[in-house]
Amino acid sequence: MQSRFISVTGLIMITLFVSTGVQAQLRLPKLISDGMVLQRDATLKIWGWASSGERITVRFNNKNYKTVTEANGQWLVKLPPMPSGGPFTMEIAGKSRLELKDILIGDVWFCSGQSNMVHQLNIHDVTYAKEIAEANDPQIRQFWIPTLTNLQGPQKDLPSGQWKAVVGEDVRPFSAVEEGLTDFSTLKATIEKNKDTTYINSLTKRQSSTS
């Protein structure tokens, strides 16, 4: 399976754990949902909320990962590093059950910045008319983070958001920063090169020797 799955985002805080009240219903953050992209070759955190002391089982890629919720209703499991692949289904069960579909494991790209990050294809639909009309790459996905501010600390969840693929009209909210969708071939070639462990290790050695 080629490692060519990417995610373009506005702003993501992966450590979104803060105290919350006891949750009677099994619940997940918006980021953990259908169509999500998980980073390959890295330990993965899957978290959510349920009743205090509830036993939670996460089943993914034919393996089970178990935990028990804390007093405040939070729970967390860590999945071991996995190679790129998919689509997969994830089942999360406690007193109730949730099923997430169409999950990919690949490369997750974090993009953030000032107002230029909000230059979406939809705003420039004349310039990117051809790219929008021909958009058809379901393995490239984005989770767009709405603009929000909280000076109290990291958020436990997001007010809205969902994973969208580069297919049809769903591509309109994608960021048009830099080259937009004009040429993914170069990016795909870079991703293909970066999945070569020998190549990455050689870069690391070179950086260490020059530092």
Coordinates of C-alpha atoms in Angstrom, one line a residue:
M1 CA 0.0 0.0 0.0
Q2 CA 1.5 3.3 -1.0
S3 CA 1.9 6.0 1.7
R4 CA 0.1 8.8 -0.1
F5 CA -2.7 9.7 2.4
I6 CA -2.4 13.3 3.6
S7 CA -4.5 15.7 5.7
V8 CA -4.5 19.4 5.3
T9 CA -5.7 21.3 8.4
G10 CA -6.2 24.7 9.8
L11 CA -5.2 24.2 13.4
I12 CA -5.1 21.0 15.4
M13 CA -4.2 20.6 19.0
I14 CA -3.6 16.9 19.5
T15 CA -3.3 17.1 23.3
L16 CA -6.9 18.1 23.9
F17 CA -7.3 16.6 27.4
V18 CA -8.8 18.8 30.1
S19 CA -11.1 18.1 33.0
T20 CA -14.8 17.5 32.0
G21 CA -17.9 16.3 33.8
V22 CA -18.9 12.7 33.9
Q23 CA -20.3 11.6 30.6
A24 CA -23.0 8.9 30.7
Q25 CA -22.9 8.4 26.9
L26 CA -19.9 7.1 25.0
R27 CA -18.6 10.1 23.0
L28 CA -15.7 10.9 20.8
P29 CA -14.1 14.3 19.8
K30 CA -14.9 15.6 16.4
L31 CA -11.4 14.8 15.2
I32 CA -11.9 11.1 15.7
S33 CA -14.6 10.3 13.2
D34 CA -15.4 8.7 9.9
G35 CA -12.8 9.2 7.2
M36 CA -10.0 10.3 9.5
V37 CA -6.4 9.9 8.6
L38 CA -4.0 8.5 11.2
Q39 CA -0.2 9.0 11.1
R40 CA 1.7 6.0 9.9
D41 CA 4.7 4.6 11.9
A42 CA 3.8 6.5 15.0
T43 CA 2.0 5.7 18.3
L44 CA -1.7 6.7 18.0
K45 CA -3.9 8.2 20.7
I46 CA -7.6 7.5 20.6
W47 CA -9.6 9.1 23.3
G48 CA -13.2 10.1 24.4
W49 CA -15.6 10.2 27.2
A50 CA -18.0 7.8 28.9
S51 CA -19.4 7.0 32.4
S52 CA -16.9 7.0 35.2
G53 CA -15.3 3.6 35.6
E54 CA -16.7 2.3 32.3
R55 CA -14.7 -0.4 30.5
I56 CA -13.9 0.7 27.0
T57 CA -12.6 -1.6 24.2
V58 CA -11.2 -0.2 20.9
R59 CA -11.0 -2.7 18.1
F60 CA -8.9 -1.7 15.2
N61 CA -7.0 -3.7 12.5
N62 CA -8.1 -7.0 14.1
K63 CA -6.7 -6.2 17.6
N64 CA -8.4 -5.0 20.8
Y65 CA -7.1 -2.2 23.1
K66 CA -8.8 -1.9 26.5
T67 CA -9.0 0.8 29.2
V68 CA -11.2 2.1 32.0
T69 CA -12.6 5.6 32.1
E70 CA -11.2 7.9 34.9
A71 CA -13.4 9.5 37.5
N72 CA -14.0 12.5 35.3
G73 CA -15.3 10.2 32.5
Q74 CA -12.2 10.5 30.2
W75 CA -10.5 7.5 28.6
L76 CA -7.5 7.0 26.4
V77 CA -5.9 4.1 24.5
K78 CA -2.6 4.1 22.6
L79 CA -2.3 2.1 19.4
P80 CA 1.1 0.9 18.3
P81 CA 2.8 2.3 15.1
M82 CA 1.3 0.9 11.9
P83 CA 2.3 1.0 8.2
S84 CA 0.2 2.9 5.7
G85 CA -3.0 1.3 4.6
G86 CA -6.7 1.2 4.6
P87 CA -9.5 1.8 4.5
F88 CA -10.2 0.4 8.0
T89 CA -13.1 0.3 10.4
M90 CA -12.7 1.1 14.1
E91 CA -15.2 -0.2 16.7
I92 CA -15.3 1.5 20.1
A93 CA -17.5 -0.2 22.7
G94 CA -18.5 0.3 26.3
K95 CA -22.0 0.3 27.6
S96 CA -22.9 1.5 24.1
R97 CA -21.0 1.1 20.7
L98 CA -19.7 3.4 18.0
E99 CA -18.3 2.4 14.6
L100 CA -16.0 4.6 12.6
K101 CA -15.6 3.8 8.9
D102 CA -13.2 4.6 6.0
I103 CA -10.1 5.2 8.1
L104 CA -6.8 5.6 6.4
I105 CA -3.3 5.3 7.8
G106 CA -0.8 7.5 6.0
D107 CA 0.9 10.9 6.3
V108 CA -0.8 13.7 8.3
W109 CA 0.3 17.3 7.4
F110 CA -0.3 20.1 9.9
C111 CA -0.9 23.5 8.3
S112 CA -1.5 26.6 10.3
G113 CA -0.8 30.3 9.9
Q114 CA -2.6 33.7 9.8
S115 CA -5.4 34.8 7.5
N116 CA -3.6 33.4 4.4
M117 CA -4.6 29.8 5.5
V118 CA -8.2 30.8 5.0
H119 CA -7.7 31.3 1.3
Q120 CA -9.9 28.4 0.3
L121 CA -10.5 27.0 -3.2
N122 CA -14.1 28.2 -2.9
I123 CA -12.9 31.8 -2.6
H124 CA -10.8 31.5 -5.7
D125 CA -13.1 29.3 -7.7
V126 CA -12.3 31.2 -10.9
T127 CA -8.6 30.5 -10.6
Y128 CA -9.1 26.9 -9.5
A129 CA -12.2 26.2 -11.6
K130 CA -10.5 23.3 -13.4
E131 CA -9.1 21.8 -10.2
I132 CA -12.5 21.9 -8.5
A133 CA -14.3 20.4 -11.5
E134 CA -11.8 17.5 -11.8
A135 CA -11.2 16.9 -8.1
N136 CA -11.2 13.1 -7.6
D137 CA -8.6 11.8 -5.1
P138 CA -10.4 10.3 -2.2
Q139 CA -7.2 9.3 -0.4
I140 CA -6.3 13.0 0.2
R141 CA -8.4 14.4 3.0
Q142 CA -8.7 17.5 5.1
F143 CA -10.1 18.3 8.6
W144 CA -10.8 22.0 8.6
I145 CA -10.6 23.6 12.1
P146 CA -13.0 26.5 12.6
T147 CA -11.4 29.8 13.9
L148 CA -11.7 30.0 17.7
T149 CA -9.8 31.4 20.6
N150 CA -9.5 30.2 24.2
L151 CA -6.9 31.6 26.5
Q152 CA -7.7 29.2 29.3
G153 CA -5.9 26.2 27.8
P154 CA -6.2 23.4 25.2
Q155 CA -9.7 22.4 24.1
K156 CA -11.2 19.1 25.0
D157 CA -13.1 19.1 21.7
L158 CA -13.9 21.2 18.7
P159 CA -17.3 22.9 18.2
S160 CA -17.5 21.5 14.6
G161 CA -15.6 19.8 11.9
Q162 CA -15.4 16.7 9.8
W163 CA -13.0 14.9 7.5
K164 CA -13.5 15.7 3.8
A165 CA -11.9 14.0 0.7
V166 CA -10.8 15.6 -2.5
V167 CA -13.9 14.6 -4.4
G168 CA -16.3 16.8 -6.3
E169 CA -17.7 19.8 -4.4
D170 CA -16.2 18.7 -1.1
V171 CA -12.9 20.1 -2.3
R172 CA -14.1 23.7 -2.1
P173 CA -13.2 24.3 1.6
F174 CA -9.7 23.0 1.0
S175 CA -6.9 25.6 1.5
A176 CA -5.5 27.2 -1.7
V177 CA -2.3 28.2 0.0
E178 CA 0.9 27.8 -2.0
E179 CA 0.1 25.8 -5.2
G180 CA -3.3 24.6 -4.1
L181 CA -4.4 21.7 -6.2
T182 CA -2.4 22.6 -9.3
D183 CA 0.0 19.7 -9.1
F184 CA -0.1 16.9 -6.6
S185 CA 2.4 14.8 -8.6
T186 CA 5.4 16.4 -7.0
L187 CA 3.9 16.1 -3.5
K188 CA 3.1 12.4 -4.1
A189 CA 6.6 11.8 -5.3
T190 CA 7.9 13.4 -2.0
I191 CA 5.6 11.2 0.1
E192 CA 6.8 8.1 -1.8
K193 CA 10.4 9.0 -1.1
N194 CA 9.7 9.8 2.6
K195 CA 8.3 6.3 3.2
D196 CA 11.7 4.9 2.3
T197 CA 13.2 4.2 5.8
T198 CA 16.7 4.0 4.4
Y199 CA 16.4 7.4 2.8
I200 CA 15.0 9.0 6.0
N201 CA 17.7 7.4 8.2
S202 CA 20.4 8.7 5.9
L203 CA 19.0 12.2 6.2
T204 CA 19.0 11.9 10.0
K205 CA 22.6 10.7 10.0
R206 CA 23.7 13.6 7.8
Q207 CA 21.9 16.1 10.1
S208 CA 23.6 14.6 13.2
S209 CA 27.1 14.8 11.6
T210 CA 26.7 18.5 10.7
S211 CA 25.2 19.6 14.0

